[in-house]
mmCIF file with all atom_site columns, C-alpha atoms in Angstrom:
data_model
loop_
_atom_site.group_PDB
_atom_site.id
_atom_site.type_symbol
_atom_site.label_atom_id
_atom_site.label_alt_id
_atom_site.label_comp_id
_atom_site.label_asym_id
_atom_site.label_entity_id
_atom_site.label_seq_id
_atom_site.pdbx_PDB_ins_code
_atom_site.Cartn_x
_atom_site.Cartn_y
_atom_site.Cartn_z
_atom_site.occupancy
_atom_site.B_iso_or_equiv
_atom_site.pdbx_formal_charge
_atom_site.auth_seq_id
_atom_site.auth_comp_id
_atom_site.auth_asym_id
_atom_site.auth_atom_id
_atom_site.pdbx_PDB_model_num
ATOM 1   C CA . ALA A 1 1   ? 12.679  -7.599  24.425  1.00 62.00 ? 1   ALA A CA 1
ATOM 2   C CA . ARG A 1 2   ? 10.868  -7.973  27.819  1.00 88.00 ? 2   ARG A CA 1
ATOM 3   C CA . GLU A 1 3   ? 11.176  -11.313 28.914  1.00 90.00 ? 3   GLU A CA 1
ATOM 4   C CA . ASP A 1 4   ? 9.171   -10.585 32.138  1.00 92.00 ? 4   ASP A CA 1
ATOM 5   C CA . VAL A 1 5   ? 6.114   -9.480  30.223  1.00 94.00 ? 5   VAL A CA 1
ATOM 6   C CA . TYR A 1 6   ? 6.592   -12.700 27.808  1.00 94.00 ? 6   TYR A CA 1
ATOM 7   C CA . ALA A 1 7   ? 6.331   -14.944 30.699  1.00 93.00 ? 7   ALA A CA 1
ATOM 8   C CA . LYS A 1 8   ? 3.072   -13.658 32.172  1.00 95.00 ? 8   LYS A CA 1
ATOM 9   C CA . VAL A 1 9   ? 1.238   -13.491 29.018  1.00 95.00 ? 9   VAL A CA 1
ATOM 10  C CA . LYS A 1 10  ? 2.717   -17.185 28.207  1.00 95.00 ? 10  LYS A CA 1
ATOM 11  C CA . LEU A 1 11  ? 1.591   -18.186 31.697  1.00 96.00 ? 11  LEU A CA 1
ATOM 12  C CA . PHE A 1 12  ? -1.905  -16.558 31.369  1.00 96.00 ? 12  PHE A CA 1
ATOM 13  C CA . SER A 1 13  ? -2.442  -18.017 28.043  1.00 96.00 ? 13  SER A CA 1
ATOM 14  C CA . GLU A 1 14  ? -2.448  -21.724 29.575  1.00 95.00 ? 14  GLU A CA 1
ATOM 15  C CA . SER A 1 15  ? -4.880  -20.721 32.303  1.00 96.00 ? 15  SER A CA 1
ATOM 16  C CA . GLU A 1 16  ? -8.608  -21.446 32.131  1.00 95.00 ? 16  GLU A CA 1
ATOM 17  C CA . ALA A 1 17  ? -9.195  -17.665 31.939  1.00 95.00 ? 17  ALA A CA 1
ATOM 18  C CA . ALA A 1 18  ? -7.603  -17.711 28.551  1.00 95.00 ? 18  ALA A CA 1
ATOM 19  C CA . LYS A 1 19  ? -9.523  -20.787 27.656  1.00 94.00 ? 19  LYS A CA 1
ATOM 20  C CA . SER A 1 20  ? -12.787 -18.990 27.789  1.00 95.00 ? 20  SER A CA 1
ATOM 21  C CA . LEU A 1 21  ? -11.715 -15.719 26.041  1.00 96.00 ? 21  LEU A CA 1
ATOM 22  C CA . ALA A 1 22  ? -13.794 -14.601 23.189  1.00 96.00 ? 22  ALA A CA 1
ATOM 23  C CA . PRO A 1 23  ? -12.594 -15.649 19.383  1.00 96.00 ? 23  PRO A CA 1
ATOM 24  C CA . TYR A 1 24  ? -11.689 -12.216 19.064  1.00 97.00 ? 24  TYR A CA 1
ATOM 25  C CA . GLU A 1 25  ? -9.505  -11.917 22.378  1.00 96.00 ? 25  GLU A CA 1
ATOM 26  C CA . ALA A 1 26  ? -8.234  -15.524 21.904  1.00 96.00 ? 26  ALA A CA 1
ATOM 27  C CA . HIS A 1 27  ? -6.903  -14.668 18.559  1.00 97.00 ? 27  HIS A CA 1
ATOM 28  C CA . TYR A 1 28  ? -5.196  -11.418 19.930  1.00 97.00 ? 28  TYR A CA 1
ATOM 29  C CA . LEU A 1 29  ? -3.573  -13.460 22.641  1.00 97.00 ? 29  LEU A CA 1
ATOM 30  C CA . LYS A 1 30  ? -2.300  -15.916 19.964  1.00 97.00 ? 30  LYS A CA 1
ATOM 31  C CA . ALA A 1 31  ? -0.995  -12.999 18.035  1.00 97.00 ? 31  ALA A CA 1
ATOM 32  C CA . VAL A 1 32  ? 1.017   -11.494 21.018  1.00 96.00 ? 32  VAL A CA 1
ATOM 33  C CA . LEU A 1 33  ? 2.430   -14.581 21.787  1.00 96.00 ? 33  LEU A CA 1
ATOM 34  C CA . SER A 1 34  ? 3.260   -15.412 18.265  1.00 96.00 ? 34  SER A CA 1
ATOM 35  C CA . ASP A 1 35  ? 5.297   -11.933 18.243  1.00 95.00 ? 35  ASP A CA 1
ATOM 36  C CA . PHE A 1 36  ? 7.311   -12.795 21.516  1.00 94.00 ? 36  PHE A CA 1
ATOM 37  C CA . GLU A 1 37  ? 8.242   -16.244 19.959  1.00 93.00 ? 37  GLU A CA 1
ATOM 38  C CA . ARG A 1 38  ? 9.361   -14.605 16.385  1.00 90.00 ? 38  ARG A CA 1
ATOM 39  C CA . ASN A 1 39  ? 11.600  -12.311 18.536  1.00 88.00 ? 39  ASN A CA 1
ATOM 40  C CA . GLY A 1 40  ? 12.990  -15.537 20.398  1.00 89.00 ? 40  GLY A CA 1
ATOM 41  C CA . LEU A 1 41  ? 11.903  -15.180 24.037  1.00 92.00 ? 41  LEU A CA 1
ATOM 42  C CA . HIS A 1 42  ? 10.615  -18.536 24.112  1.00 92.00 ? 42  HIS A CA 1
ATOM 43  C CA . LEU A 1 43  ? 14.473  -19.894 23.249  1.00 93.00 ? 43  LEU A CA 1
ATOM 44  C CA . THR A 1 44  ? 16.851  -21.224 25.757  1.00 92.00 ? 44  THR A CA 1
ATOM 45  C CA . THR A 1 45  ? 19.974  -18.991 26.597  1.00 91.00 ? 45  THR A CA 1
ATOM 46  C CA . GLU A 1 46  ? 22.149  -21.137 24.192  1.00 95.00 ? 46  GLU A CA 1
ATOM 47  C CA . GLN A 1 47  ? 19.532  -20.674 21.560  1.00 93.00 ? 47  GLN A CA 1
ATOM 48  C CA . LYS A 1 48  ? 19.256  -17.072 21.805  1.00 91.00 ? 48  LYS A CA 1
ATOM 49  C CA . ALA A 1 49  ? 23.021  -16.489 21.712  1.00 93.00 ? 49  ALA A CA 1
ATOM 50  C CA . GLU A 1 50  ? 23.111  -18.691 18.828  1.00 92.00 ? 50  GLU A CA 1
ATOM 51  C CA . LEU A 1 51  ? 20.100  -16.273 16.948  1.00 90.00 ? 51  LEU A CA 1
ATOM 52  C CA . LYS A 1 52  ? 21.916  -13.479 18.021  1.00 91.00 ? 52  LYS A CA 1
ATOM 53  C CA . ARG A 1 53  ? 25.356  -14.636 16.151  1.00 93.00 ? 53  ARG A CA 1
ATOM 54  C CA . LEU A 1 54  ? 23.183  -15.475 13.117  1.00 92.00 ? 54  LEU A CA 1
ATOM 55  C CA . LEU A 1 55  ? 21.567  -12.047 12.888  1.00 91.00 ? 55  LEU A CA 1
ATOM 56  C CA . ASP A 1 56  ? 24.561  -10.076 13.361  1.00 94.00 ? 56  ASP A CA 1
ATOM 57  C CA . THR A 1 57  ? 26.285  -12.347 10.603  1.00 94.00 ? 57  THR A CA 1
ATOM 58  C CA . ASP A 1 58  ? 23.274  -11.519 8.543   1.00 94.00 ? 58  ASP A CA 1
ATOM 59  C CA . ALA A 1 59  ? 23.324  -7.831  9.097   1.00 94.00 ? 59  ALA A CA 1
ATOM 60  C CA . GLU A 1 60  ? 27.408  -7.962  8.209   1.00 94.00 ? 60  GLU A CA 1
ATOM 61  C CA . VAL A 1 61  ? 26.443  -10.019 4.960   1.00 93.00 ? 61  VAL A CA 1
ATOM 62  C CA . CYS A 1 62  ? 23.751  -7.296  4.126   1.00 92.00 ? 62  CYS A CA 1
ATOM 63  C CA . ALA A 1 63  ? 26.269  -4.607  4.472   1.00 93.00 ? 63  ALA A CA 1
ATOM 64  C CA . LYS A 1 64  ? 29.069  -5.921  2.752   1.00 91.00 ? 64  LYS A CA 1
ATOM 65  C CA . PHE A 1 65  ? 26.353  -6.577  -0.385  1.00 89.00 ? 65  PHE A CA 1
ATOM 66  C CA . LYS A 1 66  ? 25.258  -2.754  -0.055  1.00 89.00 ? 66  LYS A CA 1
ATOM 67  C CA . SER A 1 67  ? 28.675  -1.565  0.142   1.00 89.00 ? 67  SER A CA 1
ATOM 68  C CA . ASN A 1 68  ? 29.859  -3.171  -3.111  1.00 85.00 ? 68  ASN A CA 1
ATOM 69  C CA . LEU A 1 69  ? 26.632  -2.129  -4.783  1.00 83.00 ? 69  LEU A CA 1
ATOM 70  C CA . GLY A 1 70  ? 27.426  1.636   -3.550  1.00 83.00 ? 70  GLY A CA 1
ATOM 71  C CA . GLU A 1 71  ? 31.254  1.508   -4.190  1.00 86.00 ? 71  GLU A CA 1
ATOM 72  C CA . ASP A 1 72  ? 31.041  0.318   -7.724  1.00 88.00 ? 72  ASP A CA 1
ATOM 73  C CA . THR A 1 73  ? 32.495  2.811   -10.161 1.00 91.00 ? 73  THR A CA 1
ATOM 74  C CA . THR A 1 74  ? 32.151  0.680   -13.522 1.00 93.00 ? 74  THR A CA 1
ATOM 75  C CA . LYS A 1 75  ? 31.269  2.852   -16.638 1.00 95.00 ? 75  LYS A CA 1
ATOM 76  C CA . LEU A 1 76  ? 30.332  1.604   -19.785 1.00 97.00 ? 76  LEU A CA 1
ATOM 77  C CA . THR A 1 77  ? 30.322  3.865   -22.975 1.00 97.00 ? 77  THR A CA 1
ATOM 78  C CA . PHE A 1 78  ? 27.922  3.300   -25.802 1.00 97.00 ? 78  PHE A CA 1
ATOM 79  C CA . THR A 1 79  ? 27.199  5.526   -28.846 1.00 96.00 ? 79  THR A CA 1
ATOM 80  C CA . THR A 1 80  ? 23.734  6.542   -29.344 1.00 96.00 ? 80  THR A CA 1
ATOM 81  C CA . GLU A 1 81  ? 22.911  4.015   -31.936 1.00 97.00 ? 81  GLU A CA 1
ATOM 82  C CA . GLU A 1 82  ? 23.687  1.332   -29.322 1.00 97.00 ? 82  GLU A CA 1
ATOM 83  C CA . LEU A 1 83  ? 21.306  2.884   -27.334 1.00 97.00 ? 83  LEU A CA 1
ATOM 84  C CA . THR A 1 84  ? 18.275  2.948   -29.750 1.00 97.00 ? 84  THR A CA 1
ATOM 85  C CA . GLY A 1 85  ? 14.846  3.024   -28.223 1.00 97.00 ? 85  GLY A CA 1
ATOM 86  C CA . CYS A 1 86  ? 16.518  5.046   -24.841 1.00 97.00 ? 86  CYS A CA 1
ATOM 87  C CA . ASP A 1 87  ? 14.796  8.061   -24.225 1.00 96.00 ? 87  ASP A CA 1
ATOM 88  C CA . PRO A 1 88  ? 16.517  11.078  -25.871 1.00 96.00 ? 88  PRO A CA 1
ATOM 89  C CA . LYS A 1 89  ? 16.529  13.064  -22.833 1.00 97.00 ? 89  LYS A CA 1
ATOM 90  C CA . PHE A 1 90  ? 18.200  10.345  -20.835 1.00 97.00 ? 90  PHE A CA 1
ATOM 91  C CA . ILE A 1 91  ? 20.946  9.679   -23.524 1.00 97.00 ? 91  ILE A CA 1
ATOM 92  C CA . GLU A 1 92  ? 21.532  13.799  -23.656 1.00 96.00 ? 92  GLU A CA 1
ATOM 93  C CA . SER A 1 93  ? 22.269  13.735  -20.176 1.00 97.00 ? 93  SER A CA 1
ATOM 94  C CA . ARG A 1 94  ? 24.841  11.239  -20.041 1.00 97.00 ? 94  ARG A CA 1
ATOM 95  C CA . THR A 1 95  ? 26.534  12.015  -23.094 1.00 97.00 ? 95  THR A CA 1
ATOM 96  C CA . ASP A 1 96  ? 30.416  13.135  -22.500 1.00 96.00 ? 96  ASP A CA 1
ATOM 97  C CA . LYS A 1 97  ? 30.935  16.246  -24.192 1.00 95.00 ? 97  LYS A CA 1
ATOM 98  C CA . ASP A 1 98  ? 34.401  15.581  -25.029 1.00 95.00 ? 98  ASP A CA 1
ATOM 99  C CA . THR A 1 99  ? 33.979  12.146  -26.390 1.00 95.00 ? 99  THR A CA 1
ATOM 100 C CA . GLY A 1 100 ? 30.167  12.158  -27.863 1.00 95.00 ? 100 GLY A CA 1
ATOM 101 C CA . LYS A 1 101 ? 29.892  8.673   -26.258 1.00 97.00 ? 101 LYS A CA 1
ATOM 102 C CA . VAL A 1 102 ? 27.292  7.949   -23.672 1.00 97.00 ? 102 VAL A CA 1
ATOM 103 C CA . VAL A 1 103 ? 28.562  6.975   -20.264 1.00 97.00 ? 103 VAL A CA 1
ATOM 104 C CA . ILE A 1 104 ? 26.273  4.647   -18.305 1.00 96.00 ? 104 ILE A CA 1
ATOM 105 C CA . THR A 1 105 ? 26.960  3.450   -14.823 1.00 95.00 ? 105 THR A CA 1
ATOM 106 C CA . LEU A 1 106 ? 25.633  0.335   -13.015 1.00 93.00 ? 106 LEU A CA 1
ATOM 107 C CA . LYS A 1 107 ? 23.436  2.449   -10.610 1.00 92.00 ? 107 LYS A CA 1
ATOM 108 C CA . MET A 1 108 ? 19.425  1.562   -11.388 1.00 91.00 ? 108 MET A CA 1
ATOM 109 C CA . PRO A 1 109 ? 18.965  4.894   -12.695 1.00 94.00 ? 109 PRO A CA 1
ATOM 110 C CA . ASP A 1 110 ? 21.360  4.131   -15.625 1.00 95.00 ? 110 ASP A CA 1
ATOM 111 C CA . VAL A 1 111 ? 20.591  0.149   -15.971 1.00 95.00 ? 111 VAL A CA 1
ATOM 112 C CA . LEU A 1 112 ? 16.614  0.031   -15.706 1.00 96.00 ? 112 LEU A CA 1
ATOM 113 C CA . PRO A 1 113 ? 16.017  2.519   -18.546 1.00 96.00 ? 113 PRO A CA 1
ATOM 114 C CA . VAL A 1 114 ? 18.310  0.617   -20.717 1.00 97.00 ? 114 VAL A CA 1
ATOM 115 C CA . MET A 1 115 ? 17.050  -2.836  -19.993 1.00 97.00 ? 115 MET A CA 1
ATOM 116 C CA . GLN A 1 116 ? 13.513  -1.585  -20.226 1.00 97.00 ? 116 GLN A CA 1
ATOM 117 C CA . ASN A 1 117 ? 13.863  0.411   -23.282 1.00 97.00 ? 117 ASN A CA 1
ATOM 118 C CA . CYS A 1 118 ? 17.048  -0.650  -25.497 1.00 97.00 ? 118 CYS A CA 1
ATOM 119 C CA . ALA A 1 119 ? 15.889  -2.167  -28.708 1.00 97.00 ? 119 ALA A CA 1
ATOM 120 C CA . VAL A 1 120 ? 19.830  -3.340  -28.858 1.00 97.00 ? 120 VAL A CA 1
ATOM 121 C CA . ALA A 1 121 ? 20.036  -6.906  -27.730 1.00 97.00 ? 121 ALA A CA 1
ATOM 122 C CA . GLU A 1 122 ? 23.791  -6.479  -27.569 1.00 97.00 ? 122 GLU A CA 1
ATOM 123 C CA . THR A 1 123 ? 24.035  -3.442  -25.538 1.00 97.00 ? 123 THR A CA 1
ATOM 124 C CA . ARG A 1 124 ? 21.523  -4.823  -22.645 1.00 97.00 ? 124 ARG A CA 1
ATOM 125 C CA . ARG A 1 125 ? 23.912  -8.001  -22.730 1.00 96.00 ? 125 ARG A CA 1
ATOM 126 C CA . GLN A 1 126 ? 26.839  -6.159  -22.313 1.00 96.00 ? 126 GLN A CA 1
ATOM 127 C CA . VAL A 1 127 ? 25.097  -4.137  -19.270 1.00 96.00 ? 127 VAL A CA 1
ATOM 128 C CA . THR A 1 128 ? 23.834  -7.602  -17.697 1.00 93.00 ? 128 THR A CA 1
ATOM 129 C CA . VAL A 1 129 ? 27.274  -9.181  -18.079 1.00 91.00 ? 129 VAL A CA 1
ATOM 130 C CA . SER A 1 130 ? 29.163  -6.077  -16.543 1.00 92.00 ? 130 SER A CA 1
ATOM 131 C CA . ARG A 1 131 ? 26.283  -6.281  -13.607 1.00 87.00 ? 131 ARG A CA 1
ATOM 132 C CA . ASP A 1 132 ? 27.117  -9.913  -12.978 1.00 82.00 ? 132 ASP A CA 1
ATOM 133 C CA . CYS A 1 133 ? 31.079  -9.252  -12.882 1.00 82.00 ? 133 CYS A CA 1
ATOM 134 C CA . ALA A 1 134 ? 31.355  -5.631  -11.178 1.00 83.00 ? 134 ALA A CA 1
ATOM 135 C CA . TYR A 1 135 ? 30.164  -6.517  -7.579  1.00 79.00 ? 135 TYR A CA 1
ATOM 136 C CA . GLY A 1 136 ? 33.065  -8.447  -6.501  1.00 76.00 ? 136 GLY A CA 1
ATOM 137 C CA . ASN A 1 137 ? 31.502  -11.086 -4.047  1.00 83.00 ? 137 ASN A CA 1
ATOM 138 C CA . ASN A 1 138 ? 27.900  -10.166 -3.940  1.00 83.00 ? 138 ASN A CA 1
ATOM 139 C CA . LEU A 1 139 ? 27.202  -13.898 -5.669  1.00 81.00 ? 139 LEU A CA 1
ATOM 140 C CA . ASP A 1 140 ? 28.818  -15.528 -2.701  1.00 87.00 ? 140 ASP A CA 1
ATOM 141 C CA . LEU A 1 141 ? 27.462  -13.112 -0.146  1.00 89.00 ? 141 LEU A CA 1
ATOM 142 C CA . VAL A 1 142 ? 23.646  -13.761 -1.407  1.00 88.00 ? 142 VAL A CA 1
ATOM 143 C CA . ALA A 1 143 ? 24.291  -17.743 -1.225  1.00 89.00 ? 143 ALA A CA 1
ATOM 144 C CA . GLU A 1 144 ? 25.883  -16.893 2.522   1.00 91.00 ? 144 GLU A CA 1
ATOM 145 C CA . GLY A 1 145 ? 22.604  -14.808 3.248   1.00 89.00 ? 145 GLY A CA 1
ATOM 146 C CA . ILE A 1 146 ? 20.289  -17.608 2.196   1.00 92.00 ? 146 ILE A CA 1
ATOM 147 C CA . GLN A 1 147 ? 22.196  -20.056 4.236   1.00 90.00 ? 147 GLN A CA 1
ATOM 148 C CA . LEU A 1 148 ? 21.874  -18.102 7.266   1.00 87.00 ? 148 LEU A CA 1
ATOM 149 C CA . ARG A 1 149 ? 18.247  -17.848 6.662   1.00 86.00 ? 149 ARG A CA 1
ATOM 150 C CA . LEU A 1 150 ? 17.533  -21.273 6.380   1.00 84.00 ? 150 LEU A CA 1
#
């Protein structure tokens, strides 16, 4: 970020010329200053270092969360009866030819149709419980992410 530009815009915003700007121009000036400050340019060196540390930690937490989701290999098997209400094409495309069972992963393309369309409450419960347990420490990572953003 351009601290030199922020310093000049800040200096101008405090001038008499800035006080006499038309409403639209004054609003624009305020928006530009807000953007600079949202990016931390008004912070002290110590505060900037702390902000960078928090942002880096948050990025690590988010990356771990996404990694947990992407690496999950959980597979649930159901009978076609247990998936009553789901689209027959959905069921057919996930049916194991050897066992005749329908194999569902915990990825959204599998979970969403089951949660939205399956008429069997027990099947939806099994998917929900599996999702709650499958992703390792993601609940802890969510809590950590929230704390970092407070």
